[in-house]
Amino acid sequence: PDGEVIERYGGIETSTNNEAELRAVVEALESLPEKSLLLVRTDSQLVMNCATSVWGRKAKNLWPLWDRYDVAVERHCDVLWEWVRGHSGEPGNERADELAGLGRSLVTP
């Protein structure tokens, strides 16, 4: 809100990369005030494509998270999506990778 940067990270021992990418989006949407106008920037084509259409949702065995996503996204005015190339030096994406590493360190010995 109001340009404030809020960073969060975490880890789940048995998650896949796709599940972790989607869980990050869902938990971010759930944590923000209702009726927010949001821009989600992601380097995950799977998450972006599935979020903007029903493409691939069932095949990826992530239905419980997609159900949470659908509920969370309905709380907001609009959610816009932008794909960014991973590992390309884009500052926000590089920071997201750093936070993902911190999350992995919580569950990896």
Short mmCIF file of N, CA and C in Angstrom, two decimals:
data_model
loop_
_atom_site.label_atom_id
_atom_site.label_comp_id
_atom_site.label_asym_id
_atom_site.label_seq_id
_atom_site.Cartn_x
_atom_site.Cartn_y
_atom_site.Cartn_z
N PRO A 1 0.83 -1.21 0.00
CA PRO A 1 0.00 0.00 0.00
C PRO A 1 0.86 1.26 0.00
N ASP A 2 0.46 2.26 -0.73
CA ASP A 2 1.16 3.54 -0.76
C ASP A 2 2.63 3.40 -1.12
N GLY A 3 2.98 2.44 -1.96
CA GLY A 3 4.36 2.27 -2.39
C GLY A 3 5.26 1.56 -1.41
N GLU A 4 4.71 1.14 -0.29
CA GLU A 4 5.51 0.45 0.72
C GLU A 4 5.91 -0.94 0.19
N VAL A 5 7.17 -1.30 0.38
CA VAL A 5 7.64 -2.61 -0.04
C VAL A 5 7.50 -3.57 1.14
N ILE A 6 6.83 -4.66 0.90
CA ILE A 6 6.65 -5.70 1.91
C ILE A 6 7.25 -6.98 1.34
N GLU A 7 8.21 -7.55 2.04
CA GLU A 7 8.84 -8.77 1.57
C GLU A 7 8.54 -9.90 2.55
N ARG A 8 8.19 -11.05 1.97
CA ARG A 8 7.94 -12.25 2.76
C ARG A 8 8.56 -13.43 2.04
N TYR A 9 8.94 -14.42 2.80
CA TYR A 9 9.43 -15.65 2.20
C TYR A 9 9.18 -16.78 3.17
N GLY A 10 9.21 -17.98 2.65
CA GLY A 10 9.02 -19.16 3.47
C GLY A 10 9.35 -20.38 2.65
N GLY A 11 9.21 -21.54 3.23
CA GLY A 11 9.51 -22.76 2.52
C GLY A 11 8.67 -23.91 3.01
N ILE A 12 8.41 -24.84 2.11
CA ILE A 12 7.69 -26.06 2.44
C ILE A 12 8.54 -27.22 1.95
N GLU A 13 8.84 -28.14 2.81
CA GLU A 13 9.80 -29.19 2.51
C GLU A 13 9.43 -30.04 1.30
N THR A 14 8.17 -30.31 1.09
CA THR A 14 7.79 -31.23 0.02
C THR A 14 7.20 -30.54 -1.20
N SER A 15 7.43 -29.27 -1.40
CA SER A 15 6.81 -28.59 -2.54
C SER A 15 7.68 -28.67 -3.79
N THR A 16 7.02 -28.57 -4.94
CA THR A 16 7.72 -28.46 -6.21
C THR A 16 7.96 -26.98 -6.49
N ASN A 17 8.79 -26.68 -7.48
CA ASN A 17 9.02 -25.30 -7.87
C ASN A 17 7.72 -24.64 -8.31
N ASN A 18 6.92 -25.35 -9.12
CA ASN A 18 5.65 -24.77 -9.58
C ASN A 18 4.72 -24.47 -8.41
N GLU A 19 4.66 -25.39 -7.45
CA GLU A 19 3.81 -25.17 -6.27
C GLU A 19 4.31 -23.97 -5.48
N ALA A 20 5.61 -23.84 -5.31
CA ALA A 20 6.17 -22.71 -4.56
C ALA A 20 5.87 -21.39 -5.27
N GLU A 21 5.99 -21.35 -6.59
CA GLU A 21 5.69 -20.13 -7.35
C GLU A 21 4.23 -19.73 -7.17
N LEU A 22 3.33 -20.70 -7.29
CA LEU A 22 1.91 -20.40 -7.15
C LEU A 22 1.57 -20.04 -5.71
N ARG A 23 2.13 -20.75 -4.74
CA ARG A 23 1.85 -20.46 -3.33
C ARG A 23 2.26 -19.03 -2.99
N ALA A 24 3.37 -18.56 -3.54
CA ALA A 24 3.81 -17.18 -3.28
C ALA A 24 2.77 -16.18 -3.76
N VAL A 25 2.22 -16.40 -4.94
CA VAL A 25 1.20 -15.49 -5.47
C VAL A 25 -0.06 -15.55 -4.61
N VAL A 26 -0.51 -16.76 -4.29
CA VAL A 26 -1.74 -16.92 -3.50
C VAL A 26 -1.59 -16.24 -2.13
N GLU A 27 -0.49 -16.49 -1.45
CA GLU A 27 -0.31 -15.91 -0.13
C GLU A 27 -0.17 -14.40 -0.18
N ALA A 28 0.43 -13.89 -1.24
CA ALA A 28 0.50 -12.43 -1.40
C ALA A 28 -0.89 -11.84 -1.59
N LEU A 29 -1.69 -12.45 -2.46
CA LEU A 29 -3.05 -11.96 -2.68
C LEU A 29 -3.88 -12.03 -1.40
N GLU A 30 -3.71 -13.10 -0.64
CA GLU A 30 -4.46 -13.26 0.60
C GLU A 30 -4.07 -12.23 1.65
N SER A 31 -2.83 -11.77 1.60
CA SER A 31 -2.34 -10.88 2.66
C SER A 31 -2.65 -9.41 2.41
N LEU A 32 -3.02 -9.06 1.20
CA LEU A 32 -3.24 -7.64 0.86
C LEU A 32 -4.66 -7.21 1.18
N PRO A 33 -4.86 -5.91 1.42
CA PRO A 33 -6.21 -5.42 1.71
C PRO A 33 -7.17 -5.71 0.56
N GLU A 34 -8.42 -5.95 0.90
CA GLU A 34 -9.43 -6.18 -0.13
C GLU A 34 -9.55 -4.98 -1.06
N LYS A 35 -9.98 -5.27 -2.26
CA LYS A 35 -10.24 -4.26 -3.30
C LYS A 35 -8.98 -3.54 -3.76
N SER A 36 -7.84 -4.22 -3.65
CA SER A 36 -6.59 -3.65 -4.14
C SER A 36 -6.52 -3.79 -5.66
N LEU A 37 -5.85 -2.85 -6.29
CA LEU A 37 -5.50 -2.95 -7.70
C LEU A 37 -4.06 -3.44 -7.73
N LEU A 38 -3.83 -4.59 -8.35
CA LEU A 38 -2.53 -5.25 -8.23
C LEU A 38 -1.90 -5.55 -9.58
N LEU A 39 -0.58 -5.49 -9.60
CA LEU A 39 0.21 -5.94 -10.73
C LEU A 39 1.10 -7.06 -10.22
N VAL A 40 0.91 -8.25 -10.76
CA VAL A 40 1.73 -9.40 -10.39
C VAL A 40 2.75 -9.59 -11.51
N ARG A 41 4.02 -9.50 -11.15
CA ARG A 41 5.10 -9.73 -12.11
C ARG A 41 5.73 -11.06 -11.76
N THR A 42 5.84 -11.95 -12.75
CA THR A 42 6.35 -13.29 -12.49
C THR A 42 7.23 -13.76 -13.65
N ASP A 43 8.19 -14.62 -13.33
CA ASP A 43 8.98 -15.25 -14.39
C ASP A 43 8.47 -16.67 -14.65
N SER A 44 7.38 -17.05 -14.00
CA SER A 44 6.80 -18.37 -14.17
C SER A 44 5.71 -18.32 -15.24
N GLN A 45 6.03 -18.86 -16.42
CA GLN A 45 5.02 -18.90 -17.47
C GLN A 45 3.85 -19.79 -17.08
N LEU A 46 4.14 -20.87 -16.37
CA LEU A 46 3.07 -21.75 -15.94
C LEU A 46 2.08 -21.00 -15.06
N VAL A 47 2.57 -20.31 -14.05
CA VAL A 47 1.68 -19.59 -13.14
C VAL A 47 0.93 -18.49 -13.89
N MET A 48 1.62 -17.74 -14.72
CA MET A 48 0.94 -16.66 -15.45
C MET A 48 -0.13 -17.20 -16.39
N ASN A 49 0.23 -18.22 -17.17
CA ASN A 49 -0.75 -18.78 -18.11
C ASN A 49 -1.94 -19.40 -17.39
N CYS A 50 -1.69 -20.09 -16.31
CA CYS A 50 -2.79 -20.69 -15.56
C CYS A 50 -3.65 -19.65 -14.86
N ALA A 51 -3.04 -18.56 -14.44
CA ALA A 51 -3.80 -17.51 -13.75
C ALA A 51 -4.66 -16.70 -14.71
N THR A 52 -4.23 -16.59 -15.95
CA THR A 52 -4.96 -15.77 -16.91
C THR A 52 -5.88 -16.60 -17.80
N SER A 53 -5.87 -17.92 -17.64
CA SER A 53 -6.79 -18.82 -18.34
C SER A 53 -6.85 -20.11 -17.53
N VAL A 54 -7.64 -21.05 -17.96
CA VAL A 54 -7.70 -22.32 -17.24
C VAL A 54 -6.68 -23.32 -17.79
N TRP A 55 -5.82 -22.87 -18.69
CA TRP A 55 -4.80 -23.72 -19.32
C TRP A 55 -3.96 -24.42 -18.27
N GLY A 56 -3.92 -25.73 -18.33
CA GLY A 56 -2.97 -26.48 -17.53
C GLY A 56 -3.29 -26.66 -16.06
N ARG A 57 -4.34 -26.07 -15.56
CA ARG A 57 -4.57 -26.14 -14.11
C ARG A 57 -4.72 -27.57 -13.62
N LYS A 58 -5.58 -28.34 -14.24
CA LYS A 58 -5.83 -29.70 -13.77
C LYS A 58 -4.62 -30.60 -13.96
N ALA A 59 -3.94 -30.46 -15.08
CA ALA A 59 -2.82 -31.33 -15.38
C ALA A 59 -1.65 -31.14 -14.42
N LYS A 60 -1.57 -30.01 -13.78
CA LYS A 60 -0.43 -29.73 -12.92
C LYS A 60 -0.65 -30.13 -11.46
N ASN A 61 -1.78 -30.77 -11.16
CA ASN A 61 -2.07 -31.28 -9.81
C ASN A 61 -1.96 -30.21 -8.72
N LEU A 62 -2.34 -29.01 -9.04
CA LEU A 62 -2.29 -27.93 -8.07
C LEU A 62 -3.69 -27.40 -7.76
N TRP A 63 -4.71 -28.22 -7.95
CA TRP A 63 -6.09 -27.74 -7.79
C TRP A 63 -6.35 -27.07 -6.45
N PRO A 64 -5.89 -27.62 -5.32
CA PRO A 64 -6.20 -26.92 -4.05
C PRO A 64 -5.65 -25.49 -4.01
N LEU A 65 -4.45 -25.29 -4.56
CA LEU A 65 -3.90 -23.93 -4.61
C LEU A 65 -4.66 -23.06 -5.59
N TRP A 66 -5.10 -23.64 -6.71
CA TRP A 66 -5.88 -22.83 -7.67
C TRP A 66 -7.22 -22.44 -7.07
N ASP A 67 -7.82 -23.31 -6.26
CA ASP A 67 -9.05 -22.93 -5.57
C ASP A 67 -8.79 -21.74 -4.64
N ARG A 68 -7.69 -21.78 -3.91
CA ARG A 68 -7.33 -20.65 -3.04
C ARG A 68 -7.07 -19.39 -3.87
N TYR A 69 -6.39 -19.55 -5.01
CA TYR A 69 -6.13 -18.41 -5.90
C TYR A 69 -7.44 -17.78 -6.34
N ASP A 70 -8.39 -18.59 -6.78
CA ASP A 70 -9.67 -18.04 -7.27
C ASP A 70 -10.38 -17.24 -6.19
N VAL A 71 -10.37 -17.73 -4.97
CA VAL A 71 -11.00 -17.00 -3.85
C VAL A 71 -10.23 -15.71 -3.57
N ALA A 72 -8.91 -15.80 -3.52
CA ALA A 72 -8.09 -14.63 -3.19
C ALA A 72 -8.21 -13.54 -4.25
N VAL A 73 -8.21 -13.91 -5.52
CA VAL A 73 -8.25 -12.91 -6.58
C VAL A 73 -9.61 -12.20 -6.62
N GLU A 74 -10.66 -12.87 -6.22
CA GLU A 74 -11.99 -12.26 -6.19
C GLU A 74 -12.10 -11.14 -5.15
N ARG A 75 -11.19 -11.12 -4.18
CA ARG A 75 -11.21 -10.08 -3.14
C ARG A 75 -10.73 -8.73 -3.65
N HIS A 76 -10.13 -8.70 -4.82
CA HIS A 76 -9.47 -7.49 -5.31
C HIS A 76 -10.21 -6.90 -6.50
N CYS A 77 -9.95 -5.61 -6.75
CA CYS A 77 -10.58 -4.91 -7.87
C CYS A 77 -10.12 -5.47 -9.19
N ASP A 78 -8.83 -5.59 -9.32
CA ASP A 78 -8.27 -6.07 -10.58
C ASP A 78 -6.88 -6.60 -10.30
N VAL A 79 -6.54 -7.68 -10.96
CA VAL A 79 -5.19 -8.24 -10.86
C VAL A 79 -4.65 -8.32 -12.28
N LEU A 80 -3.62 -7.54 -12.53
CA LEU A 80 -2.97 -7.53 -13.83
C LEU A 80 -1.72 -8.38 -13.76
N TRP A 81 -1.35 -8.97 -14.87
CA TRP A 81 -0.21 -9.88 -14.90
C TRP A 81 0.82 -9.39 -15.90
N GLU A 82 2.09 -9.54 -15.54
CA GLU A 82 3.19 -9.21 -16.44
C GLU A 82 4.26 -10.27 -16.29
N TRP A 83 4.66 -10.87 -17.41
CA TRP A 83 5.73 -11.86 -17.39
C TRP A 83 7.05 -11.14 -17.57
N VAL A 84 8.04 -11.52 -16.76
CA VAL A 84 9.40 -10.99 -16.90
C VAL A 84 10.35 -12.17 -17.08
N ARG A 85 11.37 -11.95 -17.85
CA ARG A 85 12.36 -13.01 -18.08
C ARG A 85 13.16 -13.23 -16.80
N GLY A 86 13.27 -14.48 -16.38
CA GLY A 86 14.04 -14.81 -15.19
C GLY A 86 15.53 -14.67 -15.42
N HIS A 87 16.25 -14.35 -14.39
CA HIS A 87 17.72 -14.26 -14.41
C HIS A 87 18.23 -13.31 -15.50
N SER A 88 17.50 -12.21 -15.68
CA SER A 88 17.88 -11.25 -16.72
C SER A 88 18.37 -9.92 -16.14
N GLY A 89 18.54 -9.89 -14.82
CA GLY A 89 19.03 -8.67 -14.19
C GLY A 89 17.93 -7.71 -13.77
N GLU A 90 16.67 -8.06 -14.00
CA GLU A 90 15.56 -7.19 -13.59
C GLU A 90 15.54 -7.18 -12.06
N PRO A 91 15.66 -6.00 -11.43
CA PRO A 91 15.85 -5.93 -9.97
C PRO A 91 14.78 -6.64 -9.15
N GLY A 92 13.52 -6.48 -9.47
CA GLY A 92 12.47 -7.13 -8.70
C GLY A 92 12.54 -8.64 -8.79
N ASN A 93 12.84 -9.15 -9.98
CA ASN A 93 12.95 -10.58 -10.17
C ASN A 93 14.17 -11.14 -9.48
N GLU A 94 15.27 -10.40 -9.52
CA GLU A 94 16.49 -10.84 -8.83
C GLU A 94 16.24 -10.90 -7.31
N ARG A 95 15.52 -9.91 -6.78
CA ARG A 95 15.21 -9.91 -5.35
C ARG A 95 14.30 -11.09 -5.00
N ALA A 96 13.35 -11.38 -5.86
CA ALA A 96 12.46 -12.52 -5.63
C ALA A 96 13.27 -13.82 -5.57
N ASP A 97 14.26 -13.95 -6.43
CA ASP A 97 15.13 -15.13 -6.40
C ASP A 97 15.91 -15.21 -5.09
N GLU A 98 16.39 -14.06 -4.60
CA GLU A 98 17.11 -14.04 -3.32
C GLU A 98 16.18 -14.50 -2.19
N LEU A 99 14.96 -14.00 -2.18
CA LEU A 99 14.00 -14.39 -1.14
C LEU A 99 13.64 -15.87 -1.25
N ALA A 100 13.53 -16.38 -2.47
CA ALA A 100 13.26 -17.82 -2.66
C ALA A 100 14.40 -18.65 -2.07
N GLY A 101 15.63 -18.18 -2.27
CA GLY A 101 16.78 -18.88 -1.68
C GLY A 101 16.71 -18.89 -0.16
N LEU A 102 16.29 -17.78 0.42
CA LEU A 102 16.14 -17.73 1.88
C LEU A 102 15.05 -18.72 2.33
N GLY A 103 13.97 -18.80 1.57
CA GLY A 103 12.91 -19.75 1.89
C GLY A 103 13.39 -21.19 1.82
N ARG A 104 14.17 -21.50 0.76
CA ARG A 104 14.71 -22.86 0.64
C ARG A 104 15.62 -23.19 1.81
N SER A 105 16.37 -22.20 2.28
CA SER A 105 17.30 -22.47 3.39
C SER A 105 16.56 -22.82 4.68
N LEU A 106 15.30 -22.46 4.78
CA LEU A 106 14.53 -22.80 5.98
C LEU A 106 14.18 -24.28 6.04
N VAL A 107 14.13 -24.95 4.89
CA VAL A 107 13.71 -26.35 4.86
C VAL A 107 14.79 -27.29 4.35
N THR A 108 15.90 -26.76 3.86
CA THR A 108 16.99 -27.59 3.34
C THR A 108 18.14 -27.60 4.34
N PRO A 109 18.54 -28.80 4.77
CA PRO A 109 19.64 -28.85 5.75
C PRO A 109 20.96 -28.36 5.18
#
